[in-house]
Amino acid sequence: CCFSRGEKNAGFDVLYHNMKHGQLATKELAEFVRERAAIEETYSKSMSKLAKMASNGSPQGTFAPMWDVFRVSSDKLALCHLELMRKMNDLIRDINKYGEEQVKIHRKTKEEMVGTVEAVQALQVQSGHLQKSKEGYHAKCLELDRLRKEGAPQKELEKAELKSKKAAESFGLCIEKYNRVGGEFEQKMSESAQKFQDIEEAHLRQMKQLIKGYSHSIEDTHVQVGQVHEEFKQNVENIGIDNLIQKFAEQKGTGKERPALAGFEEYMTALAPEGGKKSRAKAFRIPGLGKRDKEPDST
């Protein structure tokens, strides 16, 4: 295991903190999806506002029926994005639920790895002892070598040799203990590293599953939006110019009957006195006629 090696035996800390970073990733994913939901909500409200604008379009003129096509399309788009916002909110709940389970798993893992923590600490302590014992043995050897070169008395040499021998024995025992503690560390660390890997693999699988839900929701909405746009285009094509003009004529037309032609006789009939009584009528001229009628005689 590449995390059980290293001067300071910091592999456990690296793996443990990496596991904890998984909680941060989960929180950040929830925040990202929450922001996307807010964007979809804003967009939905904007489309609803646009639909209202279309419904308030001028009812005058031949173009007026087209505003209903805009209104229906905008309303449907608003619903598409509102539905995506709801799906995003559902996904946030799933992410938060996973986050809660994640905290429990990490807490349990920490409890299970107390033995590994102790093994790491024991190895670090023994590593310090080994270094100190090594330095002591090295110092005694240098001292003995110096005394020999200087031709020190035999008694002094024997004393230095004894100290060097004891230092060597102590160093040997320290090496033996370090190797034993190191073996225990290797075993514990290997088990813990496998546990960390299992947790990380499960975490990444779960995160990818959540992202897949995010992706599918957006994909579904894009399909729905595409259908709305296609329907809008088709509706525009279906409403021909002749239809618009005919509809305008049907709604705003003032009647189909032509006005009757007026004649001189009908006009004179309308002027005839009621009850057969005669009355004096002033002479008048009809434009275009070259004759003047005389006043009727009264008897």
PDB file of C-alpha atoms in Angstrom:
ATOM      1  CA  CYS A   1       0.000   0.000   0.000  1.00  0.00           C
ATOM      2  CA  CYS A   2       1.507   3.329  -1.057  1.00  0.00           C
ATOM      3  CA  PHE A   3      -0.075   5.047   1.965  1.00  0.00           C
ATOM      4  CA  SER A   4       1.682   2.859   4.556  1.00  0.00           C
ATOM      5  CA  ARG A   5       5.126   4.110   3.524  1.00  0.00           C
ATOM      6  CA  GLY A   6       6.777   7.443   4.139  1.00  0.00           C
ATOM      7  CA  GLU A   7       9.020   9.041   6.691  1.00  0.00           C
ATOM      8  CA  LYS A   8       6.306  10.458   8.900  1.00  0.00           C
ATOM      9  CA  ASN A   9       3.778   7.618   8.395  1.00  0.00           C
ATOM     10  CA  ALA A  10       1.175  10.215   7.392  1.00  0.00           C
ATOM     11  CA  GLY A  11      -0.707   7.894   5.019  1.00  0.00           C
ATOM     12  CA  PHE A  12      -3.543   7.317   7.495  1.00  0.00           C
ATOM     13  CA  ASP A  13      -4.133  11.047   7.933  1.00  0.00           C
ATOM     14  CA  VAL A  14      -4.167  11.536   4.152  1.00  0.00           C
ATOM     15  CA  LEU A  15      -6.773   8.801   3.663  1.00  0.00           C
ATOM     16  CA  TYR A  16      -8.884   9.889   6.623  1.00  0.00           C
ATOM     17  CA  HIS A  17      -9.027  13.515   5.519  1.00  0.00           C
ATOM     18  CA  ASN A  18      -9.783  12.427   1.979  1.00  0.00           C
ATOM     19  CA  MET A  19     -12.793  10.546   3.352  1.00  0.00           C
ATOM     20  CA  LYS A  20     -13.901  13.679   5.212  1.00  0.00           C
ATOM     21  CA  HIS A  21     -13.555  15.706   2.008  1.00  0.00           C
ATOM     22  CA  GLY A  22     -16.326  13.491   0.625  1.00  0.00           C
ATOM     23  CA  GLN A  23     -18.759  15.250   2.976  1.00  0.00           C
ATOM     24  CA  LEU A  24     -17.644  18.597   1.593  1.00  0.00           C
ATOM     25  CA  ALA A  25     -18.175  17.364  -1.971  1.00  0.00           C
ATOM     26  CA  THR A  26     -21.709  16.271  -1.082  1.00  0.00           C
ATOM     27  CA  LYS A  27     -22.536  19.663   0.436  1.00  0.00           C
ATOM     28  CA  GLU A  28     -21.114  21.500  -2.554  1.00  0.00           C
ATOM     29  CA  LEU A  29     -23.123  19.336  -4.953  1.00  0.00           C
ATOM     30  CA  ALA A  30     -26.297  20.176  -3.030  1.00  0.00           C
ATOM     31  CA  GLU A  31     -25.441  23.896  -3.237  1.00  0.00           C
ATOM     32  CA  PHE A  32     -24.806  23.626  -6.985  1.00  0.00           C
ATOM     33  CA  VAL A  33     -28.145  21.911  -7.629  1.00  0.00           C
ATOM     34  CA  ARG A  34     -29.902  24.431  -5.362  1.00  0.00           C
ATOM     35  CA  GLU A  35     -28.495  27.260  -7.472  1.00  0.00           C
ATOM     36  CA  ARG A  36     -29.666  25.493 -10.645  1.00  0.00           C
ATOM     37  CA  ALA A  37     -33.160  25.142  -9.147  1.00  0.00           C
ATOM     38  CA  ALA A  38     -33.206  28.885  -8.405  1.00  0.00           C
ATOM     39  CA  ILE A  39     -32.208  29.618 -12.000  1.00  0.00           C
ATOM     40  CA  GLU A  40     -35.025  27.413 -13.308  1.00  0.00           C
ATOM     41  CA  GLU A  41     -37.522  29.091 -10.995  1.00  0.00           C
ATOM     42  CA  THR A  42     -36.456  32.533 -12.208  1.00  0.00           C
ATOM     43  CA  TYR A  43     -36.670  31.407 -15.824  1.00  0.00           C
ATOM     44  CA  SER A  44     -40.133  29.948 -15.250  1.00  0.00           C
ATOM     45  CA  LYS A  45     -41.343  33.220 -13.737  1.00  0.00           C
ATOM     46  CA  SER A  46     -39.866  35.152 -16.654  1.00  0.00           C
ATOM     47  CA  MET A  47     -41.700  32.932 -19.150  1.00  0.00           C
ATOM     48  CA  SER A  48     -44.955  33.391 -17.226  1.00  0.00           C
ATOM     49  CA  LYS A  49     -44.410  37.137 -17.428  1.00  0.00           C
ATOM     50  CA  LEU A  50     -43.839  36.783 -21.159  1.00  0.00           C
ATOM     51  CA  ALA A  51     -47.062  34.771 -21.496  1.00  0.00           C
ATOM     52  CA  LYS A  52     -48.952  37.543 -19.712  1.00  0.00           C
ATOM     53  CA  MET A  53     -47.435  40.092 -22.072  1.00  0.00           C
ATOM     54  CA  ALA A  54     -48.659  38.013 -25.025  1.00  0.00           C
ATOM     55  CA  SER A  55     -52.158  37.752 -23.541  1.00  0.00           C
ATOM     56  CA  ASN A  56     -52.203  41.550 -23.307  1.00  0.00           C
ATOM     57  CA  GLY A  57     -51.274  41.924 -26.971  1.00  0.00           C
ATOM     58  CA  SER A  58     -53.474  44.255 -29.009  1.00  0.00           C
ATOM     59  CA  PRO A  59     -56.740  42.558 -30.115  1.00  0.00           C
ATOM     60  CA  GLN A  60     -56.902  44.898 -33.093  1.00  0.00           C
ATOM     61  CA  GLY A  61     -55.790  44.028 -36.583  1.00  0.00           C
ATOM     62  CA  THR A  62     -55.265  40.813 -38.525  1.00  0.00           C
ATOM     63  CA  PHE A  63     -52.171  39.805 -36.449  1.00  0.00           C
ATOM     64  CA  ALA A  64     -54.157  39.632 -33.175  1.00  0.00           C
ATOM     65  CA  PRO A  65     -54.796  35.808 -33.228  1.00  0.00           C
ATOM     66  CA  MET A  66     -51.028  35.167 -33.332  1.00  0.00           C
ATOM     67  CA  TRP A  67     -50.639  36.466 -29.782  1.00  0.00           C
ATOM     68  CA  ASP A  68     -52.545  33.440 -28.520  1.00  0.00           C
ATOM     69  CA  VAL A  69     -49.911  31.170 -30.093  1.00  0.00           C
ATOM     70  CA  PHE A  70     -47.188  33.081 -28.217  1.00  0.00           C
ATOM     71  CA  ARG A  71     -49.161  32.918 -24.967  1.00  0.00           C
ATOM     72  CA  VAL A  72     -49.725  29.153 -25.108  1.00  0.00           C
ATOM     73  CA  SER A  73     -46.086  28.458 -26.007  1.00  0.00           C
ATOM     74  CA  SER A  74     -44.727  30.709 -23.234  1.00  0.00           C
ATOM     75  CA  ASP A  75     -47.060  29.165 -20.662  1.00  0.00           C
ATOM     76  CA  LYS A  76     -45.901  25.669 -21.593  1.00  0.00           C
ATOM     77  CA  LEU A  77     -42.234  26.674 -21.407  1.00  0.00           C
ATOM     78  CA  ALA A  78     -42.861  28.178 -17.969  1.00  0.00           C
ATOM     79  CA  LEU A  79     -44.357  24.852 -16.836  1.00  0.00           C
ATOM     80  CA  CYS A  80     -41.391  22.898 -18.267  1.00  0.00           C
ATOM     81  CA  HIS A  81     -38.879  24.920 -16.266  1.00  0.00           C
ATOM     82  CA  LEU A  82     -41.064  24.892 -13.156  1.00  0.00           C
ATOM     83  CA  GLU A  83     -41.167  21.107 -13.356  1.00  0.00           C
ATOM     84  CA  LEU A  84     -37.362  21.016 -13.686  1.00  0.00           C
ATOM     85  CA  MET A  85     -37.098  23.220 -10.592  1.00  0.00           C
ATOM     86  CA  ARG A  86     -39.232  20.692  -8.672  1.00  0.00           C
ATOM     87  CA  LYS A  87     -37.049  17.839  -9.868  1.00  0.00           C
ATOM     88  CA  MET A  88     -33.951  19.740  -8.735  1.00  0.00           C
ATOM     89  CA  ASN A  89     -35.519  20.236  -5.288  1.00  0.00           C
ATOM     90  CA  ASP A  90     -36.261  16.506  -5.091  1.00  0.00           C
ATOM     91  CA  LEU A  91     -32.651  15.793  -6.015  1.00  0.00           C
ATOM     92  CA  ILE A  92     -31.430  18.156  -3.279  1.00  0.00           C
ATOM     93  CA  ARG A  93     -33.429  16.135  -0.747  1.00  0.00           C
ATOM     94  CA  ASP A  94     -31.770  12.937  -2.033  1.00  0.00           C
ATOM     95  CA  ILE A  95     -28.307  14.531  -1.782  1.00  0.00           C
ATOM     96  CA  ASN A  96     -28.973  15.746   1.765  1.00  0.00           C
ATOM     97  CA  LYS A  97     -30.243  12.300   2.749  1.00  0.00           C
ATOM     98  CA  TYR A  98     -27.047  10.750   1.402  1.00  0.00           C
ATOM     99  CA  GLY A  99     -25.028  13.390   3.267  1.00  0.00           C
ATOM    100  CA  GLU A 100     -26.632  12.327   6.557  1.00  0.00           C
ATOM    101  CA  GLU A 101     -25.853   8.659   5.859  1.00  0.00           C
ATOM    102  CA  GLN A 102     -22.308   9.640   4.925  1.00  0.00           C
ATOM    103  CA  VAL A 103     -21.729  11.299   8.302  1.00  0.00           C
ATOM    104  CA  LYS A 104     -22.879   8.128  10.082  1.00  0.00           C
ATOM    105  CA  ILE A 105     -20.588   5.942   7.970  1.00  0.00           C
ATOM    106  CA  HIS A 106     -17.601   8.188   8.664  1.00  0.00           C
ATOM    107  CA  ARG A 107     -18.300   8.271  12.389  1.00  0.00           C
ATOM    108  CA  LYS A 108     -18.519   4.473  12.503  1.00  0.00           C
ATOM    109  CA  THR A 109     -15.340   4.140  10.422  1.00  0.00           C
ATOM    110  CA  LYS A 110     -13.454   6.415  12.800  1.00  0.00           C
ATOM    111  CA  GLU A 111     -14.472   4.214  15.744  1.00  0.00           C
ATOM    112  CA  GLU A 112     -13.428   1.053  13.890  1.00  0.00           C
ATOM    113  CA  MET A 113      -9.999   2.466  13.079  1.00  0.00           C
ATOM    114  CA  VAL A 114      -8.893   3.305  16.612  1.00  0.00           C
ATOM    115  CA  GLY A 115      -6.463   0.367  16.438  1.00  0.00           C
ATOM    116  CA  THR A 116      -4.852   1.799  13.310  1.00  0.00           C
ATOM    117  CA  VAL A 117      -4.502   5.214  14.931  1.00  0.00           C
ATOM    118  CA  GLU A 118      -2.780   3.589  17.911  1.00  0.00           C
ATOM    119  CA  ALA A 119      -0.489   1.610  15.586  1.00  0.00           C
ATOM    120  CA  VAL A 120       0.457   4.815  13.755  1.00  0.00           C
ATOM    121  CA  GLN A 121       1.222   6.578  17.027  1.00  0.00           C
ATOM    122  CA  ALA A 122       3.237   3.602  18.345  1.00  0.00           C
ATOM    123  CA  LEU A 123       5.296   3.483  15.174  1.00  0.00           C
ATOM    124  CA  GLN A 124       5.955   7.224  15.322  1.00  0.00           C
ATOM    125  CA  VAL A 125       7.110   6.921  18.971  1.00  0.00           C
ATOM    126  CA  GLN A 126       9.295   3.913  18.178  1.00  0.00           C
ATOM    127  CA  SER A 127      10.714   5.694  15.170  1.00  0.00           C
ATOM    128  CA  GLY A 128      11.847   8.498  17.505  1.00  0.00           C
ATOM    129  CA  HIS A 129      13.444   5.995  19.882  1.00  0.00           C
ATOM    130  CA  LEU A 130      15.193   4.260  17.006  1.00  0.00           C
ATOM    131  CA  GLN A 131      16.664   7.505  15.743  1.00  0.00           C
ATOM    132  CA  LYS A 132      17.869   8.440  19.228  1.00  0.00           C
ATOM    133  CA  SER A 133      19.383   4.988  19.800  1.00  0.00           C
ATOM    134  CA  LYS A 134      21.089   5.125  16.421  1.00  0.00           C
ATOM    135  CA  GLU A 135      22.635   8.510  17.205  1.00  0.00           C
ATOM    136  CA  GLY A 136      23.798   7.215  20.632  1.00  0.00           C
ATOM    137  CA  TYR A 137      25.422   4.131  19.140  1.00  0.00           C
ATOM    138  CA  HIS A 138      27.076   6.229  16.426  1.00  0.00           C
ATOM    139  CA  ALA A 139      28.454   8.639  19.058  1.00  0.00           C
ATOM    140  CA  LYS A 140      29.912   5.781  21.137  1.00  0.00           C
ATOM    141  CA  CYS A 141      31.575   4.290  18.060  1.00  0.00           C
ATOM    142  CA  LEU A 142      33.128   7.650  17.159  1.00  0.00           C
ATOM    143  CA  GLU A 143      34.371   8.093  20.726  1.00  0.00           C
ATOM    144  CA  LEU A 144      35.976   4.642  20.751  1.00  0.00           C
ATOM    145  CA  ASP A 145      37.604   5.293  17.396  1.00  0.00           C
ATOM    146  CA  ARG A 146      38.975   8.628  18.626  1.00  0.00           C
ATOM    147  CA  LEU A 147      40.485   7.066  21.764  1.00  0.00           C
ATOM    148  CA  ARG A 148      42.180   4.364  19.688  1.00  0.00           C
ATOM    149  CA  LYS A 149      43.697   6.935  17.351  1.00  0.00           C
ATOM    150  CA  GLU A 150      44.939   9.002  20.300  1.00  0.00           C
ATOM    151  CA  GLY A 151      46.507   5.961  21.974  1.00  0.00           C
ATOM    152  CA  ALA A 152      44.406   6.218  25.108  1.00  0.00           C
ATOM    153  CA  PRO A 153      45.184   3.970  28.114  1.00  0.00           C
ATOM    154  CA  GLN A 154      43.881   0.379  27.952  1.00  0.00           C
ATOM    155  CA  LYS A 155      41.535   0.895  30.856  1.00  0.00           C
ATOM    156  CA  GLU A 156      39.918   3.870  29.148  1.00  0.00           C
ATOM    157  CA  LEU A 157      39.633   1.929  25.908  1.00  0.00           C
ATOM    158  CA  GLU A 158      37.950  -0.990  27.649  1.00  0.00           C
ATOM    159  CA  LYS A 159      35.502   1.362  29.271  1.00  0.00           C
ATOM    160  CA  ALA A 160      34.693   2.954  25.877  1.00  0.00           C
ATOM    161  CA  GLU A 161      34.356  -0.486  24.266  1.00  0.00           C
ATOM    162  CA  LEU A 162      31.864  -1.539  26.956  1.00  0.00           C
ATOM    163  CA  LYS A 163      29.802   1.570  26.358  1.00  0.00           C
ATOM    164  CA  SER A 164      29.888   0.981  22.611  1.00  0.00           C
ATOM    165  CA  LYS A 165      28.823  -2.642  23.099  1.00  0.00           C
ATOM    166  CA  LYS A 166      25.898  -1.663  25.315  1.00  0.00           C
ATOM    167  CA  ALA A 167      24.883   1.007  22.816  1.00  0.00           C
ATOM    168  CA  ALA A 168      24.995  -1.600  20.047  1.00  0.00           C
ATOM    169  CA  GLU A 169      22.807  -3.976  22.072  1.00  0.00           C
ATOM    170  CA  SER A 170      20.341  -1.200  22.855  1.00  0.00           C
ATOM    171  CA  PHE A 171      20.280  -0.169  19.209  1.00  0.00           C
ATOM    172  CA  GLY A 172      19.690  -3.818  18.193  1.00  0.00           C
ATOM    173  CA  LEU A 173      16.769  -4.167  20.601  1.00  0.00           C
ATOM    174  CA  CYS A 174      15.365  -0.868  19.368  1.00  0.00           C
ATOM    175  CA  ILE A 175      15.538  -2.088  15.770  1.00  0.00           C
ATOM    176  CA  GLU A 176      13.801  -5.321  16.747  1.00  0.00           C
ATOM    177  CA  LYS A 177      10.997  -3.457  18.511  1.00  0.00           C
ATOM    178  CA  TYR A 178      10.657  -0.981  15.661  1.00  0.00           C
ATOM    179  CA  ASN A 179      10.320  -3.819  13.150  1.00  0.00           C
ATOM    180  CA  ARG A 180       7.697  -5.552  15.321  1.00  0.00           C
ATOM    181  CA  VAL A 181       5.674  -2.335  15.727  1.00  0.00           C
ATOM    182  CA  GLY A 182       6.181  -1.628  12.026  1.00  0.00           C
ATOM    183  CA  GLY A 183       4.749  -5.046  11.160  1.00  0.00           C
ATOM    184  CA  GLU A 184       1.652  -4.375  13.252  1.00  0.00           C
ATOM    185  CA  PHE A 185       1.353  -0.979  11.608  1.00  0.00           C
ATOM    186  CA  GLU A 186       1.645  -2.511   8.132  1.00  0.00           C
ATOM    187  CA  GLN A 187      -1.182  -4.960   8.862  1.00  0.00           C
ATOM    188  CA  LYS A 188      -3.498  -2.362  10.430  1.00  0.00           C
ATOM    189  CA  MET A 189      -2.720   0.172   7.727  1.00  0.00           C
ATOM    190  CA  SER A 190      -3.392  -2.327   4.954  1.00  0.00           C
ATOM    191  CA  GLU A 191      -6.791  -3.180   6.426  1.00  0.00           C
ATOM    192  CA  SER A 192      -7.651   0.484   6.941  1.00  0.00           C
ATOM    193  CA  ALA A 193      -6.506   1.442   3.450  1.00  0.00           C
ATOM    194  CA  GLN A 194      -8.810  -1.201   1.981  1.00  0.00           C
ATOM    195  CA  LYS A 195     -11.646   0.103   4.133  1.00  0.00           C
ATOM    196  CA  PHE A 196     -10.990   3.659   2.985  1.00  0.00           C
ATOM    197  CA  GLN A 197     -10.950   2.497  -0.622  1.00  0.00           C
ATOM    198  CA  ASP A 198     -14.274   0.694  -0.221  1.00  0.00           C
ATOM    199  CA  ILE A 199     -15.808   3.810   1.309  1.00  0.00           C
ATOM    200  CA  GLU A 200     -14.409   6.004  -1.452  1.00  0.00           C
ATOM    201  CA  GLU A 201     -15.654   3.721  -4.215  1.00  0.00           C
ATOM    202  CA  ALA A 202     -19.124   3.619  -2.665  1.00  0.00           C
ATOM    203  CA  HIS A 203     -19.056   7.414  -2.299  1.00  0.00           C
ATOM    204  CA  LEU A 204     -18.100   7.971  -5.927  1.00  0.00           C
ATOM    205  CA  ARG A 205     -20.762   5.503  -7.123  1.00  0.00           C
ATOM    206  CA  GLN A 206     -23.404   7.336  -5.110  1.00  0.00           C
ATOM    207  CA  MET A 207     -22.250  10.748  -6.348  1.00  0.00           C
ATOM    208  CA  LYS A 208     -22.316   9.551  -9.958  1.00  0.00           C
ATOM    209  CA  GLN A 209     -25.814   8.178  -9.407  1.00  0.00           C
ATOM    210  CA  LEU A 210     -26.966  11.558  -8.108  1.00  0.00           C
ATOM    211  CA  ILE A 211     -25.351  13.312 -11.060  1.00  0.00           C
ATOM    212  CA  LYS A 212     -27.097  10.882 -13.390  1.00  0.00           C
ATOM    213  CA  GLY A 213     -30.419  11.928 -11.875  1.00  0.00           C
ATOM    214  CA  TYR A 214     -29.443  15.569 -12.452  1.00  0.00           C
ATOM    215  CA  SER A 215     -28.530  14.832 -16.064  1.00  0.00           C
ATOM    216  CA  HIS A 216     -31.726  12.885 -16.794  1.00  0.00           C
ATOM    217  CA  SER A 217     -33.910  15.667 -15.374  1.00  0.00           C
ATOM    218  CA  ILE A 218     -32.272  18.245 -17.611  1.00  0.00           C
ATOM    219  CA  GLU A 219     -32.450  15.928 -20.607  1.00  0.00           C
ATOM    220  CA  ASP A 220     -36.189  15.329 -20.076  1.00  0.00           C
ATOM    221  CA  THR A 221     -36.789  19.068 -19.848  1.00  0.00           C
ATOM    222  CA  HIS A 222     -34.825  19.706 -23.041  1.00  0.00           C
ATOM    223  CA  VAL A 223     -37.010  17.144 -24.838  1.00  0.00           C
ATOM    224  CA  GLN A 224     -40.166  18.839 -23.522  1.00  0.00           C
ATOM    225  CA  VAL A 225     -38.870  22.293 -24.494  1.00  0.00           C
ATOM    226  CA  GLY A 226     -38.071  20.959 -27.961  1.00  0.00           C
ATOM    227  CA  GLN A 227     -41.625  19.652 -28.291  1.00  0.00           C
ATOM    228  CA  VAL A 228     -43.043  23.024 -27.244  1.00  0.00           C
ATOM    229  CA  HIS A 229     -40.887  24.834 -29.804  1.00  0.00           C
ATOM    230  CA  GLU A 230     -41.909  22.358 -32.517  1.00  0.00           C
ATOM    231  CA  GLU A 231     -45.563  22.845 -31.604  1.00  0.00           C
ATOM    232  CA  PHE A 232     -45.100  26.626 -31.720  1.00  0.00           C
ATOM    233  CA  LYS A 233     -43.511  26.424 -35.165  1.00  0.00           C
ATOM    234  CA  GLN A 234     -46.293  24.145 -36.418  1.00  0.00           C
ATOM    235  CA  ASN A 235     -49.015  26.402 -35.056  1.00  0.00           C
ATOM    236  CA  VAL A 236     -47.475  29.402 -36.795  1.00  0.00           C
ATOM    237  CA  GLU A 237     -47.326  27.438 -40.065  1.00  0.00           C
ATOM    238  CA  ASN A 238     -50.930  26.241 -39.696  1.00  0.00           C
ATOM    239  CA  ILE A 239     -52.327  29.748 -39.375  1.00  0.00           C
ATOM    240  CA  GLY A 240     -52.211  31.015 -42.951  1.00  0.00           C
ATOM    241  CA  ILE A 241     -52.465  34.611 -44.050  1.00  0.00           C
ATOM    242  CA  ASP A 242     -55.869  33.875 -45.655  1.00  0.00           C
ATOM    243  CA  ASN A 243     -57.083  32.462 -42.324  1.00  0.00           C
ATOM    244  CA  LEU A 244     -56.013  35.576 -40.454  1.00  0.00           C
ATOM    245  CA  ILE A 245     -57.725  37.878 -42.942  1.00  0.00           C
ATOM    246  CA  GLN A 246     -60.886  35.726 -42.986  1.00  0.00           C
ATOM    247  CA  LYS A 247     -61.043  35.657 -39.187  1.00  0.00           C
ATOM    248  CA  PHE A 248     -60.653  39.429 -39.084  1.00  0.00           C
ATOM    249  CA  ALA A 249     -63.463  39.789 -41.617  1.00  0.00           C
ATOM    250  CA  GLU A 250     -65.747  37.470 -39.618  1.00  0.00           C
ATOM    251  CA  GLN A 251     -65.127  39.310 -36.356  1.00  0.00           C
ATOM    252  CA  LYS A 252     -65.043  42.868 -37.576  1.00  0.00           C
ATOM    253  CA  GLY A 253     -67.288  42.685 -40.703  1.00  0.00           C
ATOM    254  CA  THR A 254     -70.296  45.103 -40.829  1.00  0.00           C
ATOM    255  CA  GLY A 255     -72.607  42.963 -42.991  1.00  0.00           C
ATOM    256  CA  LYS A 256     -72.812  41.206 -46.348  1.00  0.00           C
ATOM    257  CA  GLU A 257     -75.895  42.926 -47.894  1.00  0.00           C
ATOM    258  CA  ARG A 258     -75.250  45.631 -50.447  1.00  0.00           C
ATOM    259  CA  PRO A 259     -77.195  48.925 -50.133  1.00  0.00           C
ATOM    260  CA  ALA A 260     -80.274  49.119 -52.524  1.00  0.00           C
ATOM    261  CA  LEU A 261     -80.179  51.500 -55.484  1.00  0.00           C
ATOM    262  CA  ALA A 262     -82.427  54.585 -55.107  1.00  0.00           C
ATOM    263  CA  GLY A 263     -84.837  55.606 -57.979  1.00  0.00           C
ATOM    264  CA  PHE A 264     -86.815  58.808 -58.750  1.00  0.00           C
ATOM    265  CA  GLU A 265     -90.184  57.091 -58.567  1.00  0.00           C
ATOM    266  CA  GLU A 266     -89.556  55.668 -55.097  1.00  0.00           C
ATOM    267  CA  TYR A 267     -88.456  59.099 -53.940  1.00  0.00           C
ATOM    268  CA  MET A 268     -91.636  60.710 -55.286  1.00  0.00           C
ATOM    269  CA  THR A 269     -93.769  58.011 -53.703  1.00  0.00           C
ATOM    270  CA  ALA A 270     -92.185  58.763 -50.373  1.00  0.00           C
ATOM    271  CA  LEU A 271     -93.178  62.417 -50.799  1.00  0.00           C
ATOM    272  CA  ALA A 272     -96.862  61.684 -51.691  1.00  0.00           C
ATOM    273  CA  PRO A 273     -99.370  63.221 -49.164  1.00  0.00           C
ATOM    274  CA  GLU A 274    -101.194  60.894 -46.816  1.00  0.00           C
ATOM    275  CA  GLY A 275    -104.950  60.243 -47.114  1.00  0.00           C
ATOM    276  CA  GLY A 276    -105.134  61.506 -50.742  1.00  0.00           C
ATOM    277  CA  LYS A 277    -105.197  65.155 -49.609  1.00  0.00           C
ATOM    278  CA  LYS A 278    -103.604  67.626 -51.904  1.00  0.00           C
ATOM    279  CA  SER A 279    -101.118  70.079 -50.656  1.00  0.00           C
ATOM    280  CA  ARG A 280     -99.202  72.858 -52.234  1.00  0.00           C
ATOM    281  CA  ALA A 281     -95.678  71.885 -53.104  1.00  0.00           C
ATOM    282  CA  LYS A 282     -92.951  74.220 -54.077  1.00  0.00           C
ATOM    283  CA  ALA A 283     -91.326  73.784 -57.433  1.00  0.00           C
ATOM    284  CA  PHE A 284     -87.978  72.065 -57.293  1.00  0.00           C
ATOM    285  CA  ARG A 285     -85.244  71.096 -59.643  1.00  0.00           C
ATOM    286  CA  ILE A 286     -83.649  67.675 -59.935  1.00  0.00           C
ATOM    287  CA  PRO A 287     -80.024  68.035 -60.969  1.00  0.00           C
ATOM    288  CA  GLY A 288     -79.564  66.660 -64.438  1.00  0.00           C
ATOM    289  CA  LEU A 289     -83.171  67.244 -65.554  1.00  0.00           C
ATOM    290  CA  GLY A 290     -83.757  70.240 -67.814  1.00  0.00           C
ATOM    291  CA  LYS A 291     -87.378  70.924 -66.905  1.00  0.00           C
ATOM    292  CA  ARG A 292     -89.211  72.659 -64.043  1.00  0.00           C
ATOM    293  CA  ASP A 293     -92.486  71.245 -62.644  1.00  0.00           C
ATOM    294  CA  LYS A 294     -95.321  73.734 -62.169  1.00  0.00           C
ATOM    295  CA  GLU A 295     -97.181  74.166 -58.969  1.00  0.00           C
ATOM    296  CA  PRO A 296    -100.462  72.158 -59.029  1.00  0.00           C
ATOM    297  CA  ASP A 297    -103.648  74.169 -59.273  1.00  0.00           C
ATOM    298  CA  SER A 298    -105.749  74.346 -56.179  1.00  0.00           C
ATOM    299  CA  THR A 299    -109.520  74.193 -56.481  1.00  0.00           C
TER     300      THR A 299
END
